[in-house]
Short mmCIF file of C-alpha atoms and ligand atoms in Angstrom, two decimals:
data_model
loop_
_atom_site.label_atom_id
_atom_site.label_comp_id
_atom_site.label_asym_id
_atom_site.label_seq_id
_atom_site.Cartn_x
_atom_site.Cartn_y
_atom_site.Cartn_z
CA UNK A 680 0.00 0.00 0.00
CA UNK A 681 1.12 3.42 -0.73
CA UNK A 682 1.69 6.82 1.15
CA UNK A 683 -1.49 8.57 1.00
CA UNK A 684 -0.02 12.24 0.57
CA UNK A 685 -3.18 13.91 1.06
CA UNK A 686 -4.63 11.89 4.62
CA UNK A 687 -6.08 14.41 6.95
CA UNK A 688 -2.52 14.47 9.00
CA UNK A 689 -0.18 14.79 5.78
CA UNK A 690 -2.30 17.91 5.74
CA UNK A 691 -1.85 18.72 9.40
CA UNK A 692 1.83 18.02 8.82
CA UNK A 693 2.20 20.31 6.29
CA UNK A 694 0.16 23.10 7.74
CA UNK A 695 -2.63 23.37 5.19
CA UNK A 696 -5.41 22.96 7.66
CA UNK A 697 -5.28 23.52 11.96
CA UNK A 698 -4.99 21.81 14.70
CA UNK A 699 -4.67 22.64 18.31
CA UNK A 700 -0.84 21.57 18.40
CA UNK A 701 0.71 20.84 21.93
CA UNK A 702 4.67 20.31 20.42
CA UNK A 703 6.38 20.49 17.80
CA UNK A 704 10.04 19.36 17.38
CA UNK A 705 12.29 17.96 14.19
CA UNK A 706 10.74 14.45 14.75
CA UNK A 707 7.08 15.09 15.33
CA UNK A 708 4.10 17.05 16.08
CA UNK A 709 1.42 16.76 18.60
CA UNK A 710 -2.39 18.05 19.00
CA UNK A 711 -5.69 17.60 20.33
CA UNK A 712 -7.54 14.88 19.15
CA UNK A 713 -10.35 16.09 17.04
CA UNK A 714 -13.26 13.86 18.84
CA UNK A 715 -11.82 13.43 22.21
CA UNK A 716 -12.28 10.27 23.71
CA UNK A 717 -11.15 11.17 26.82
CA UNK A 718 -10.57 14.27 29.10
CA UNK A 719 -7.01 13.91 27.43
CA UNK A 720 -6.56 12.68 24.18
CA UNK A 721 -3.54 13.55 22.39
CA UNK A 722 -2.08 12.18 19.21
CA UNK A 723 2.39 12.19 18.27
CA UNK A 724 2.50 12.38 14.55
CA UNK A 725 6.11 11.49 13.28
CA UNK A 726 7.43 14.09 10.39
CA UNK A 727 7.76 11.50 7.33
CA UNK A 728 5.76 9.82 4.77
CA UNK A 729 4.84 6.72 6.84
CA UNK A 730 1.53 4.95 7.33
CA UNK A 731 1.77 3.05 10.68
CA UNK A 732 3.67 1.22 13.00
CA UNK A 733 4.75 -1.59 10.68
CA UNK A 734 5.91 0.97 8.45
CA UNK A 735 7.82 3.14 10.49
CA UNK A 736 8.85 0.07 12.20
CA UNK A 737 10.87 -1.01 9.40
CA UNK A 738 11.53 2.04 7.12
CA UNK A 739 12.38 5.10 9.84
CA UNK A 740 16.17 6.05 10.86
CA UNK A 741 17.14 4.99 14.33
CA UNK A 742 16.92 8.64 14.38
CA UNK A 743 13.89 9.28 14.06
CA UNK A 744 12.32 6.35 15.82
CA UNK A 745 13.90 8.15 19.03
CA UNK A 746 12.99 11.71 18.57
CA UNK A 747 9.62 10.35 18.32
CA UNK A 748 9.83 8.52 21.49
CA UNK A 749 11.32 11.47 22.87
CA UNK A 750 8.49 13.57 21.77
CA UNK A 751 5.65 10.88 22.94
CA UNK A 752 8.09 11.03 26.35
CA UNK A 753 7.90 15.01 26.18
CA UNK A 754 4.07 15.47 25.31
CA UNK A 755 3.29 13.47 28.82
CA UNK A 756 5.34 15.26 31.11
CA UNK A 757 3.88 18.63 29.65
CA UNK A 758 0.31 17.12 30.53
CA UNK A 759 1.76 15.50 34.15
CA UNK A 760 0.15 12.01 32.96
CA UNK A 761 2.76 9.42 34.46
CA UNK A 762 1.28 10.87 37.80
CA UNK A 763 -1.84 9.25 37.60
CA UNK A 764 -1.28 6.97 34.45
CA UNK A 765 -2.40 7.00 30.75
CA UNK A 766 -2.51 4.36 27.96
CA UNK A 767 -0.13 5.07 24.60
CA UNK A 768 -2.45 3.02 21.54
CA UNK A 769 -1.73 2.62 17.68
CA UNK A 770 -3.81 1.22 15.27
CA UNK A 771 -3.32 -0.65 11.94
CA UNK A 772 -5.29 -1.73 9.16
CA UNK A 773 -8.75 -3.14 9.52
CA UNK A 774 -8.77 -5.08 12.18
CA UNK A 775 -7.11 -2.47 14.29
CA UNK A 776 -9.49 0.17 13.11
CA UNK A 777 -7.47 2.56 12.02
CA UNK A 778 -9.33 5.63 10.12
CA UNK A 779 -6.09 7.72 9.24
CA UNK A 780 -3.34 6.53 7.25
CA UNK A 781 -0.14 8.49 8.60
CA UNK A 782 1.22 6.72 11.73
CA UNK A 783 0.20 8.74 14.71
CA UNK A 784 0.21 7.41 18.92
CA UNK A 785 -3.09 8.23 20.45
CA UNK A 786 -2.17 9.15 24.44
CA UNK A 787 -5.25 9.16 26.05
CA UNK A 788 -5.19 10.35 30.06
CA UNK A 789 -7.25 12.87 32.52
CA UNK A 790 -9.37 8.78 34.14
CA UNK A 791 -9.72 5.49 34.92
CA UNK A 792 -9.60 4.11 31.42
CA UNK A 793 -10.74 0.30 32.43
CA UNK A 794 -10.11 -2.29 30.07
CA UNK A 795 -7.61 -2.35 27.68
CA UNK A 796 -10.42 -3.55 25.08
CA UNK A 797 -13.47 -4.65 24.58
CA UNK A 798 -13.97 -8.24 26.10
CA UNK A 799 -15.84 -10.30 22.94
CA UNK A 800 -13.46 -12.88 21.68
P1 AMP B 1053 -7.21 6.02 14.11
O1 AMP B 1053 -8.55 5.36 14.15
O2 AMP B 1053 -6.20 5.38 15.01
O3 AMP B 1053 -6.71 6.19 12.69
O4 AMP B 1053 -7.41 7.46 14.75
C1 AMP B 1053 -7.61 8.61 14.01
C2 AMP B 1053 -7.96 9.70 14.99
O5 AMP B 1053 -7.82 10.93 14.33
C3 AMP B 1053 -9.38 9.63 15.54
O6 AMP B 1053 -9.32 9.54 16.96
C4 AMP B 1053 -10.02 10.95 15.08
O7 AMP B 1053 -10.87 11.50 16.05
C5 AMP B 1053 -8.79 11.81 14.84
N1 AMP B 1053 -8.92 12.89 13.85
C6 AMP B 1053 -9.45 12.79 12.61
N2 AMP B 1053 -9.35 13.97 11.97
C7 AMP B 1053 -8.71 14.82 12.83
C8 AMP B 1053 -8.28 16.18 12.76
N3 AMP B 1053 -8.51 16.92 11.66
N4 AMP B 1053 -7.66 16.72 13.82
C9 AMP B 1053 -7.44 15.98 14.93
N5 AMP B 1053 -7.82 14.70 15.07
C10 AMP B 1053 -8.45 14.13 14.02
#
């Protein structure tokens, strides 16, 4: 599958439409989640054509794979969620539901988030 170049957050990326950004650094951006879903939902974007974690996984520069850790690291301490805990989440494909095709971390905080997923086998 190809690099969409026009997904919603190749757009972001480049600045052609907002978002509420949180960070920005050489390795990635950060923002607001669009449809919160919940009191703190965040998402790391990393700056390069890639379209998820399998991607990135085996096409990014050591480099890069640990700015963007670094920024994931630095967007949490800004929001002072390893006090009371958050969950880090990335989805691929169909089965993991993903809706955009640019690799992005969702960081979701601010409650109790109960279970990891939903329990049907
Ligand atoms: P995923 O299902 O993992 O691909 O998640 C995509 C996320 O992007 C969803 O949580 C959406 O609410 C969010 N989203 C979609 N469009 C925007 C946007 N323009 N700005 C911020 N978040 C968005």
């Amino acid at each position: 599958m190809a690099y969409d170049r026009n997904n919603v957050f190749a757009r972001i990326l480049r600045k052609e439409i907002p978002a509420n950004f949180v960070y920005e650094d050489d390795f990635a951006i950060a923002f607001h989640d669009l449809y919160p879903k919940a009191p703190v939902h965040l998402l790391v974007i990393p700056k390069g054509e890639f379209i998820s974690f399998f991607d990135f996984s085996e096409k990014a520069s050591p480099e890069l794979m640990v700015g963007f850790t670094k920024a994931i690291h630095h967007v949490i301490q800004c929001f002072e969620l390893q006090k009371e805990g958050f969950r880090i989440l990335s989805n691929h494909g169909t089965h993991g539901g993903q809706e955009v095709p640019h690799y992005h971390v969702h960081i979701f905080g601010g409650r109790p988030l109960g279970r990891m997923i939903p329990q049907e086998a």
